[in-house]
XYZ file of C-alpha atoms in Angstrom:
251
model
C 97.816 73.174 84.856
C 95.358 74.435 82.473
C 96.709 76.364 78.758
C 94.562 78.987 80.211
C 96.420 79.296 83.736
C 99.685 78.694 81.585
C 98.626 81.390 79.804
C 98.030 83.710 82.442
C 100.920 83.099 84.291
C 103.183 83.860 81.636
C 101.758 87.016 80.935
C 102.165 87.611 84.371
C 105.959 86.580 84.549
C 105.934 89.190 81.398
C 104.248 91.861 83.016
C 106.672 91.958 86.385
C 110.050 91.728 84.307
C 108.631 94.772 82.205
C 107.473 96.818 85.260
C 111.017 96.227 87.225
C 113.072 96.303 84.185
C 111.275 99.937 83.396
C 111.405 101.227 86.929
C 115.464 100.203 87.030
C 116.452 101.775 83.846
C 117.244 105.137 83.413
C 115.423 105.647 80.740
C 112.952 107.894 80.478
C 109.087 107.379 80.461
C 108.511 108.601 77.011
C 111.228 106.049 75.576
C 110.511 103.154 78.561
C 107.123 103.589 80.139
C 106.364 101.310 82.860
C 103.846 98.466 82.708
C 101.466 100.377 85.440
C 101.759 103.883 83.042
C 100.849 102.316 80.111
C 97.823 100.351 81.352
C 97.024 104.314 83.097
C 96.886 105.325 79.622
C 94.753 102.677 78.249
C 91.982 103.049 81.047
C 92.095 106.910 80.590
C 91.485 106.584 76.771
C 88.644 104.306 76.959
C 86.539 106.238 79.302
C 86.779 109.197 77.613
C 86.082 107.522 74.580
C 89.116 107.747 72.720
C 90.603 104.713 71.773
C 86.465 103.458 71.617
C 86.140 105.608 69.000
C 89.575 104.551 66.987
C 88.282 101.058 67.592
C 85.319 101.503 65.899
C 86.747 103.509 62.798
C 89.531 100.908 62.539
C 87.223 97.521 62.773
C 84.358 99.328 60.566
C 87.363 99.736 57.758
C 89.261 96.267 58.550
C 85.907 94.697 57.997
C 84.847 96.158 55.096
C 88.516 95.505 53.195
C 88.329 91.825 54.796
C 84.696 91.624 53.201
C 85.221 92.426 49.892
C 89.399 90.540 49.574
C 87.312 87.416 50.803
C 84.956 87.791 47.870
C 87.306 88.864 45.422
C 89.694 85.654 46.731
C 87.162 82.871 46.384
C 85.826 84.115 43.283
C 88.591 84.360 41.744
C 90.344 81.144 43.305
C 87.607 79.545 41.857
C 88.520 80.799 38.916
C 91.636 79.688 38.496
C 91.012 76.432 39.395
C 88.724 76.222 37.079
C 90.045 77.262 34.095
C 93.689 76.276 32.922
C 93.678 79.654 30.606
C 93.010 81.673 33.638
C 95.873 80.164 35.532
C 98.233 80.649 33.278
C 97.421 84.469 32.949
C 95.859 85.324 36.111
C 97.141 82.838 38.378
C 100.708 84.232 37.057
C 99.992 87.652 37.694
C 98.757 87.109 41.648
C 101.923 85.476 41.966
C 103.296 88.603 41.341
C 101.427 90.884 42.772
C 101.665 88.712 46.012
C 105.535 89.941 46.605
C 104.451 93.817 46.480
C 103.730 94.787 49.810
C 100.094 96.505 50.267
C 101.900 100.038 51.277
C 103.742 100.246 48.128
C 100.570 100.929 46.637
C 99.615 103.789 48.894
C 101.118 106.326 46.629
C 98.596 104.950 43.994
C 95.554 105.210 46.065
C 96.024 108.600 47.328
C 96.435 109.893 43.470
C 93.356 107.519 42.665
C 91.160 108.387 45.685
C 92.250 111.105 47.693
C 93.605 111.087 50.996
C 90.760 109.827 52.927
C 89.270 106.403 53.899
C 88.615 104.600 50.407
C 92.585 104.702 49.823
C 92.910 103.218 52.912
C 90.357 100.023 51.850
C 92.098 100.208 48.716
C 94.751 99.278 50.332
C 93.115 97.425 53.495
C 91.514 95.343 50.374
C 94.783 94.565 48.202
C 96.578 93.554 51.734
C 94.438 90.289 51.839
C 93.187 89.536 48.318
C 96.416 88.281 46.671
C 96.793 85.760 50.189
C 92.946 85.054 49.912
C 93.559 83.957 46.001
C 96.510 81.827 46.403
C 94.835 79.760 49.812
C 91.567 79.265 47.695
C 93.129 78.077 44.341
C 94.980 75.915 46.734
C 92.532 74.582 48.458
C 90.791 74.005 45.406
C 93.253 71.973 43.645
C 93.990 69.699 46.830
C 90.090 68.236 46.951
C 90.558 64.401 46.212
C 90.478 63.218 42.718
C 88.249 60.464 44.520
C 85.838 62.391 45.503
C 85.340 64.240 42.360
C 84.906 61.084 40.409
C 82.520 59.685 42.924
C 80.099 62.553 42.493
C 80.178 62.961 38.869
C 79.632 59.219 38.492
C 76.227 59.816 40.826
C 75.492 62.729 38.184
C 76.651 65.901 40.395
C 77.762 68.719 38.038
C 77.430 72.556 37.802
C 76.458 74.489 40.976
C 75.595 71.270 42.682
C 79.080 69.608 42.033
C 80.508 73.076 43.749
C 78.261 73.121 46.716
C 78.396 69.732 47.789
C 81.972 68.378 46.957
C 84.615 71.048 46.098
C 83.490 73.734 48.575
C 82.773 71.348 51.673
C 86.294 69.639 51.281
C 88.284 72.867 50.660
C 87.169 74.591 53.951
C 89.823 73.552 55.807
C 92.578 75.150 53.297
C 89.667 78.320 53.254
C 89.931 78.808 56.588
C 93.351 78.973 57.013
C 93.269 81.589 54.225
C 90.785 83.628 56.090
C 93.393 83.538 58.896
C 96.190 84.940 57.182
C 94.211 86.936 54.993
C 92.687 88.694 58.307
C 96.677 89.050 59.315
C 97.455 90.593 56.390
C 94.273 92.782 56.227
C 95.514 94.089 59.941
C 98.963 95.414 58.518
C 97.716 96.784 55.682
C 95.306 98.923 58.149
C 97.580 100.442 60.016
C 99.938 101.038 57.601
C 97.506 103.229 56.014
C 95.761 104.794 58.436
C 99.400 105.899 59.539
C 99.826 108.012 56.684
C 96.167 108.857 55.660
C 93.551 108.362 58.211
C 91.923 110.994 60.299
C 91.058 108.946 63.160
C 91.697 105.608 63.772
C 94.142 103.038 66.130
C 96.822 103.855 63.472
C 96.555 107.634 63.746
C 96.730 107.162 67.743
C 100.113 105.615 66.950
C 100.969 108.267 64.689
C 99.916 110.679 67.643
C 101.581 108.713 69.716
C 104.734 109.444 67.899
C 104.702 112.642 67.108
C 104.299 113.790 70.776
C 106.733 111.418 72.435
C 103.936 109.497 74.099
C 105.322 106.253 73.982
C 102.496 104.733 76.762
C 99.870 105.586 74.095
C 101.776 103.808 71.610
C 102.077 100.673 73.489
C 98.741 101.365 74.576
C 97.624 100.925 71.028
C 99.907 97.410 70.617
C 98.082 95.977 73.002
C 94.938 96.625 71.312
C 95.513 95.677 68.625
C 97.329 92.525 69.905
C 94.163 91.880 72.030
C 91.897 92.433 68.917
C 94.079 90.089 67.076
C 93.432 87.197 69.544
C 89.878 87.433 70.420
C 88.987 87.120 66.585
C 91.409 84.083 66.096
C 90.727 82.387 69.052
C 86.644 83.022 69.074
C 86.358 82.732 65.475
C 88.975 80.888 63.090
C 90.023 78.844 65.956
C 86.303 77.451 66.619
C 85.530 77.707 63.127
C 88.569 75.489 62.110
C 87.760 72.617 65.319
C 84.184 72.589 63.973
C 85.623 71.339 60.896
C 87.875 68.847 61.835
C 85.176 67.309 64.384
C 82.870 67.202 61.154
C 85.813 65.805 59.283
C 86.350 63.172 62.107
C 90.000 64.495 62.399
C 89.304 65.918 65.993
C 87.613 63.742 68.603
């Protein structure tokens, strides 16, 4: 049996114990929706455009934060590598700043900003620059010694010592940065656009919420679940075998 057909007959299995547990409880729809009423929802949102259109807003802010905290976490992983005086300053206070969670600064943004979408990157942003940081100083500092030493004794320095030795052996430790990172960024999204956004999957949940509508809630979940797996399977996932084929680790 394939992982795929595993897959799908799990999900399966899933699906049926959710649709007959729902349909034998006496719980209402709006606390219990069944399997069939949810995916009702889903379809009805998407053709009339809906959920298409919180998809978009969502993804277009999700990528933008994701954009700029991958940026701001190699530079500055770099950085830190680099120099022991940033480390010790720096590298202490991302350490820190790791521990707060990306909501807590909400409050912040929304005096800084506004309620409206740059407090939401704000916060989008902060969600998956401290992780970003902390998986590129790492993967900085874990390059062999060997190799180092090989290429300075064949003259590589500067720029060229970066792009040919230190980058190329850290992208395995990048990418799994990128993954988390992208995690992070995800939480961080919603959590904002549930208290600020104006449209957006998060503000469907809020909706969702405030009107008892449970199906559109779960609706949403599964989006974003769905979201979730396309990009890590189609992206990190390939991105990461690549890699280790190139490395020789993967046949």
């Amino acid at each position: 049996m394939t992982t795929a057909l595993r897959r799908i007959v799990f999900l399966g299995i899933l699906v049926a114990i959710w649709e007959v547990t729902s349909r034998l409880s006496d719980l209402p729809d709006f606390m219990f929706p069944s399997f069939t009423l949810v995916m009702s929802t889903l379809v009805s949102g998407l053709l009339s455009g809906q959920i298409l259109i919180a998809i978009g807003a969502s993804l277009s802010r999700l990528l933008i934060g994701f954009t700029i905290a991958s940026i701001l976490g190699l530079v500055l992983g770099y950085l830190i590598w680099r120099y022991k005086i940033v480390e010790d300053t720096l590298g202490f206070l991302v350490t820190a700043l790791q521990s707060i969670p990306s909501i807590v600064w909400f409050p912040l943004a929304i005096i800084w900003f506004g309620l409206n979408d740059f407090a939401i990157l704000f916060i989008v942003t902060l969600g998956a620059t401290w992780t970003m940081i902390v998986n590129a100083t790492s993967g900085f500092k874990n390059v062999p010694v060997l190799y180092q030493r090989v290429a300075k004794s064949l003259g590589s320095s500067g720029f060229h010592f970066l792009r040919t030795v230190i980058l190329p052996a850290s992208v395995p430790q990048l990418i799994s940065g990128l993954r988390i990172a992208w995690a992070f960024s995800w939480r961080a999204l919603m959590a904002g656009e549930l208290l600020g956004a104006s449209v957006g999957l998060g503000q469907l949940l809020e909706s969702g919420r405030a009107l008892g509508q449970m199906d559109l809630v779960i609706s949403v979940m599964i989006i974003i679940g769905v979201i979730g797996t396309i990009m890590d399977n189609v992206l990190f996932l390939r991105l990461e075998r690549s890699v280790e084929r190139k490395w020789g680790i993967r046949a």
